[in-house]
Short mmCIF file of C-alpha atoms in Angstrom, two decimals:
data_model
loop_
_atom_site.label_atom_id
_atom_site.label_comp_id
_atom_site.label_asym_id
_atom_site.label_seq_id
_atom_site.Cartn_x
_atom_site.Cartn_y
_atom_site.Cartn_z
CA ARG T 858 10.64 1.89 -18.86
CA VAL T 859 12.31 4.83 -19.55
CA ALA T 860 14.95 4.54 -22.13
CA PRO T 861 18.64 6.37 -21.88
CA ASP T 862 18.40 8.69 -24.88
CA PRO T 863 22.14 9.07 -26.65
CA VAL T 864 21.35 12.23 -27.81
CA THR T 865 20.55 14.01 -24.57
CA ALA T 866 21.84 12.01 -22.32
CA GLN T 867 24.48 14.08 -19.88
CA LYS T 868 27.89 12.08 -20.33
CA VAL T 869 28.83 12.89 -16.11
CA HIS T 870 28.61 9.83 -14.42
CA LYS T 871 31.70 8.06 -13.98
CA VAL T 872 30.92 4.38 -12.30
CA GLN T 873 33.74 2.50 -9.82
CA LYS T 874 33.11 -0.74 -8.37
CA VAL T 875 32.92 -0.99 -5.06
CA ALA T 876 32.65 -4.97 -4.33
CA ASP T 877 31.79 -7.67 -6.51
CA ASN T 878 28.06 -6.46 -6.87
CA VAL T 879 27.88 -3.31 -5.69
CA PHE T 880 28.75 -0.13 -7.44
CA CYS T 881 29.55 3.82 -6.53
CA ILE T 882 27.46 5.90 -9.60
CA THR T 883 29.00 9.65 -9.54
CA GLY T 884 28.12 12.55 -11.53
CA GLN T 885 26.34 16.21 -10.14
CA GLY T 886 24.69 15.63 -6.48
CA GLY T 887 25.03 12.67 -4.18
CA ASN T 888 26.93 10.15 -4.33
CA ILE T 889 24.40 6.89 -6.00
CA GLY T 890 24.71 3.17 -4.88
CA LEU T 891 23.88 0.44 -7.39
CA ILE T 892 23.30 -3.57 -5.73
CA VAL T 893 23.21 -6.31 -8.60
CA THR T 894 21.73 -9.49 -7.40
CA GLU T 895 21.20 -12.30 -9.34
CA ARG T 896 17.76 -11.37 -11.32
CA HIS T 897 17.87 -7.54 -10.58
CA ALA T 898 19.50 -4.20 -9.34
CA VAL T 899 18.71 -1.69 -6.89
CA LEU T 900 19.83 2.20 -6.69
CA ILE T 901 20.36 3.98 -3.72
CA ASP T 902 19.47 7.13 -4.52
CA ASP T 903 19.30 9.23 -8.02
CA GLN T 904 20.78 12.89 -8.40
CA PHE T 905 18.71 15.24 -10.61
CA GLU T 906 15.50 14.20 -13.67
CA ARG T 907 17.59 16.15 -16.62
CA LEU T 908 20.75 13.30 -15.38
CA VAL T 909 18.22 10.08 -15.50
CA PRO T 910 19.02 9.51 -18.82
CA GLY T 911 23.01 9.64 -18.58
CA LEU T 912 22.44 7.56 -15.12
CA LEU T 913 20.53 4.48 -17.04
CA GLU T 914 23.23 4.47 -19.30
CA ALA T 915 26.01 4.53 -16.53
CA VAL T 916 23.93 1.88 -14.95
CA LYS T 917 23.59 -0.34 -18.19
CA SER T 918 27.62 -0.48 -18.48
CA VAL T 919 27.59 -2.59 -15.72
CA THR T 920 24.83 -4.62 -15.67
CA ASP T 921 21.24 -5.34 -18.09
CA LYS T 922 19.23 -6.03 -14.84
CA PRO T 923 15.86 -4.67 -14.67
CA ILE T 924 16.27 -1.66 -11.74
CA LYS T 925 13.81 -3.63 -8.68
CA TYR T 926 14.11 -1.09 -5.72
CA LEU T 927 14.86 2.92 -5.87
CA ILE T 928 16.29 3.23 -2.59
CA ASN T 929 16.19 7.04 -0.99
CA THR T 930 18.97 8.07 2.10
CA HIS T 931 16.50 11.47 2.63
CA PHE T 932 14.23 13.81 1.13
CA HIS T 933 17.04 16.46 -0.38
CA GLY T 934 16.46 17.00 -4.25
CA ASP T 935 19.74 16.29 -5.40
CA HIS T 936 18.85 12.72 -4.02
CA THR T 937 15.67 12.03 -4.96
CA GLY T 938 15.39 14.41 -8.18
CA GLY T 939 15.18 11.54 -10.57
CA ASN T 940 12.28 10.18 -8.41
CA VAL T 941 9.68 11.35 -10.84
CA VAL T 942 11.21 9.41 -13.84
CA LEU T 943 12.19 6.32 -12.45
CA GLU T 944 9.15 5.74 -10.41
CA LYS T 945 8.28 4.48 -14.52
CA GLN T 946 10.54 1.19 -14.76
CA VAL T 947 10.61 0.48 -10.39
CA LEU T 948 8.91 -1.58 -8.86
CA ALA T 949 8.88 0.61 -5.79
CA ILE T 950 10.37 3.63 -4.12
CA VAL T 951 11.55 2.99 -0.55
CA ALA T 952 12.49 5.30 2.18
CA HIS T 953 11.86 6.76 5.39
CA THR T 954 8.34 7.87 6.51
CA ASN T 955 9.56 11.53 6.76
CA VAL T 956 11.16 11.30 3.13
CA ARG T 957 7.42 10.64 2.20
CA LYS T 958 5.99 13.39 3.99
CA ARG T 959 8.54 16.26 3.19
CA MET T 960 8.54 15.30 -0.04
CA LEU T 961 4.47 16.16 -0.19
CA THR T 962 4.88 18.96 1.09
CA ALA T 963 7.37 20.46 -1.66
CA GLN T 964 5.62 18.72 -4.07
CA ALA T 965 2.11 20.66 -3.08
CA LYS T 966 3.33 23.77 -3.89
CA LEU T 967 3.94 22.30 -7.80
CA GLU T 968 1.92 21.97 -10.89
CA PRO T 969 0.33 18.97 -10.40
CA ALA T 970 2.12 17.91 -13.78
CA LYS T 971 5.16 18.12 -12.02
CA ARG T 972 4.47 16.17 -8.97
CA GLY T 973 5.66 12.10 -8.46
CA GLY T 974 8.27 9.99 -7.73
CA LEU T 975 7.01 9.84 -4.03
CA PRO T 976 7.92 6.58 -2.16
CA GLU T 977 5.84 3.77 -2.06
CA LEU T 978 7.00 1.91 0.48
CA ALA T 979 8.53 3.75 3.73
CA LEU T 980 9.69 2.64 7.08
CA GLY T 981 9.72 4.33 10.30
CA GLU T 982 8.11 6.68 12.34
CA GLU T 983 7.19 10.07 11.89
CA ASP T 984 8.80 10.28 15.15
CA PRO T 985 12.49 10.82 14.11
CA LEU T 986 13.81 9.12 17.56
CA ILE T 987 12.34 5.61 17.03
CA LYS T 988 14.58 3.67 15.27
CA ALA T 989 13.66 1.29 12.42
CA ARG T 990 15.17 -1.31 9.93
CA LEU T 991 14.20 -3.02 6.91
CA ASP T 992 15.63 -6.07 5.16
CA ILE T 993 15.32 -6.57 1.30
CA HIS T 994 16.11 -10.33 0.62
CA LEU T 995 16.69 -10.66 -3.26
CA SER T 996 17.99 -13.28 -5.39
CA GLY T 997 20.40 -14.24 -2.71
CA THR T 998 21.51 -11.14 -1.59
CA ASP T 999 20.25 -9.68 1.33
CA ILE T 1000 19.85 -5.42 1.98
CA HIS T 1001 19.76 -3.80 5.34
CA LEU T 1002 17.89 -0.48 5.45
CA VAL T 1003 18.12 1.36 9.21
CA HIS T 1004 17.16 4.90 10.21
CA TYR T 1005 19.39 5.30 13.78
CA GLY T 1006 17.43 8.26 14.56
CA PRO T 1007 17.92 12.40 13.32
CA GLY T 1008 21.02 13.27 12.31
CA HIS T 1009 21.54 15.18 8.77
CA THR T 1010 17.35 15.23 8.56
CA ASP T 1011 14.70 13.39 9.93
CA GLY T 1012 14.60 11.04 7.58
CA ASP T 1013 17.93 9.26 7.17
CA ILE T 1014 18.44 5.69 6.62
CA LEU T 1015 21.78 3.57 5.85
CA VAL T 1016 21.75 1.00 3.68
CA GLY T 1017 24.31 -2.05 4.03
CA VAL T 1018 24.92 -5.06 1.93
CA PRO T 1019 26.42 -7.50 4.92
CA SER T 1020 27.33 -9.68 2.31
CA ALA T 1021 29.41 -7.57 0.24
CA LEU T 1022 30.72 -5.48 3.58
CA VAL T 1023 29.38 -2.00 1.91
CA ILE T 1024 27.41 0.61 3.46
CA HIS T 1025 25.92 3.54 1.67
CA MET T 1026 26.04 6.06 4.46
CA GLY T 1027 23.97 8.89 2.58
CA ASP T 1028 24.61 13.02 3.93
CA THR T 1029 25.24 11.61 7.44
CA PHE T 1030 29.01 11.17 5.99
CA PHE T 1031 30.33 14.41 3.75
CA LEU T 1032 34.48 13.29 3.17
CA GLY T 1033 36.79 15.56 2.46
CA MET T 1034 34.35 18.38 3.92
CA LEU T 1035 32.39 20.38 6.55
CA PRO T 1036 29.19 18.28 7.21
CA PHE T 1037 25.59 19.55 6.92
CA ILE T 1038 22.47 19.84 9.10
CA ASP T 1039 19.63 20.51 7.78
CA THR T 1040 18.26 21.79 11.08
CA GLU T 1041 14.87 23.37 8.80
CA ALA T 1042 14.28 19.21 7.90
CA GLY T 1043 14.61 18.09 11.91
CA GLY T 1044 18.32 17.32 11.57
CA THR T 1045 20.75 17.54 15.01
CA PHE T 1046 24.52 17.74 15.21
CA GLU T 1047 23.41 15.60 18.70
CA GLY T 1048 21.98 12.66 16.93
CA LEU T 1049 24.83 12.67 13.96
CA VAL T 1050 27.31 12.55 16.07
CA ALA T 1051 25.47 9.96 17.54
CA GLN T 1052 24.74 7.85 14.20
CA ILE T 1053 28.27 8.26 13.11
CA SER T 1054 29.66 7.01 16.94
CA LEU T 1055 27.38 4.30 16.93
CA VAL T 1056 28.11 2.84 13.04
CA ALA T 1057 32.02 2.90 13.85
CA THR T 1058 31.51 -0.02 16.87
CA TRP T 1059 30.41 -2.12 14.72
CA LEU T 1060 31.46 -1.62 11.24
CA PRO T 1061 33.82 -4.57 10.40
CA ASP T 1062 37.41 -2.98 9.67
CA THR T 1063 37.34 -3.96 6.10
CA ALA T 1064 34.24 -2.25 5.06
CA LYS T 1065 33.40 0.10 2.19
CA ILE T 1066 31.38 3.26 2.97
CA ILE T 1067 29.43 4.83 -0.20
CA PRO T 1068 29.71 8.79 1.58
CA GLY T 1069 26.61 10.70 0.59
CA HIS T 1070 29.34 12.98 -1.15
CA GLY T 1071 33.46 12.13 -1.49
CA PRO T 1072 34.90 9.64 -2.35
CA VAL T 1073 34.74 6.11 -1.65
CA CYS T 1074 36.33 4.94 1.47
CA GLY T 1075 36.67 3.24 3.97
CA LYS T 1076 36.46 2.96 7.93
CA LYS T 1077 39.41 4.82 8.86
CA GLU T 1078 38.28 8.10 7.51
CA LEU T 1079 34.64 7.15 9.16
CA VAL T 1080 36.61 7.11 12.85
CA HIS T 1081 38.28 10.26 11.59
CA TYR T 1082 35.04 11.74 11.37
CA ARG T 1083 33.53 10.59 14.15
CA ASP T 1084 36.54 12.00 16.11
CA PHE T 1085 36.16 15.36 14.82
CA LEU T 1086 32.57 15.77 14.92
CA ILE T 1087 33.31 15.01 18.67
CA ALA T 1088 35.92 18.04 18.90
CA VAL T 1089 33.61 20.26 17.51
CA GLN T 1090 30.73 19.07 19.90
CA GLY T 1091 33.13 19.76 22.78
CA HIS T 1092 34.47 22.98 21.87
CA ALA T 1093 31.19 24.38 21.85
CA LYS T 1094 30.23 22.66 24.68
CA ALA T 1095 33.41 24.20 26.94
CA ASN T 1096 32.29 27.66 25.32
CA PRO T 1097 28.58 28.48 25.86
CA THR T 1098 28.90 32.16 25.73
CA LYS T 1099 30.98 32.09 22.64
CA SER T 1100 28.88 33.38 18.60
CA PRO T 1101 28.92 31.00 16.01
CA LYS T 1102 31.87 33.10 14.53
CA GLU T 1103 34.14 33.13 18.23
CA LEU T 1104 33.55 29.22 17.99
CA ALA T 1105 35.15 28.98 14.51
CA GLU T 1106 37.84 31.29 14.69
CA SER T 1107 39.43 29.79 18.73
CA PHE T 1108 38.31 25.87 17.57
CA ASP T 1109 42.03 24.07 16.45
CA LYS T 1110 41.79 23.07 13.23
CA ALA T 1111 45.28 21.60 12.80
CA PRO T 1112 44.53 17.87 13.45
CA TRP T 1113 41.60 18.24 10.90
CA GLU T 1114 43.37 19.60 8.23
#
């Protein structure tokens, strides 16, 4: 078990209560989700290795229950950097198949001593177009992991806690900033629009959303984000001969500022 070191733990994390048993932890990197059940805790993403002591202090401020699972919403280092430390104390790391695949590829370039933190439970197929779902039933709390297709990357998963009406959307949702599509990692703009549009059709009006980056929000912000993405998509399709610079300059930004 890795205990936080009060001397080296960086005081960068802030904890926000999102629901009775769900919290958002911010720091440096992607937003972290914390789900507290009757007997265990579950982490969603973990930022960077150097910040793990401070992260564990933040978790400790909420619960003494052991962290049973660590879920990665995708493979980027600002969401998985702490895996290599946290794998020593969690039962399993859970992610999409392509997260494990991409982490393996990246770690092949590292010295063996610096490798580790790979997901042990992988859902979905390497073909990102194949949808996947995994349900975790943990001491009275159900957690739903779904992969709808490529978007930010080819291994995105959304993590929902139906009883709390909370969903962690990873980097498929950036609030207050432009989205980033990692095309080298299989991400697609069309896929991102499709995912956001789908979630907006079934997400309850009172649900809370933890985005990958940006403040905790609700359905209204998600619908606004969807409409922005659709406007960008429509503008690009209507002007197929324009360069990216010309597209940016001719896009009507006023409604979205």
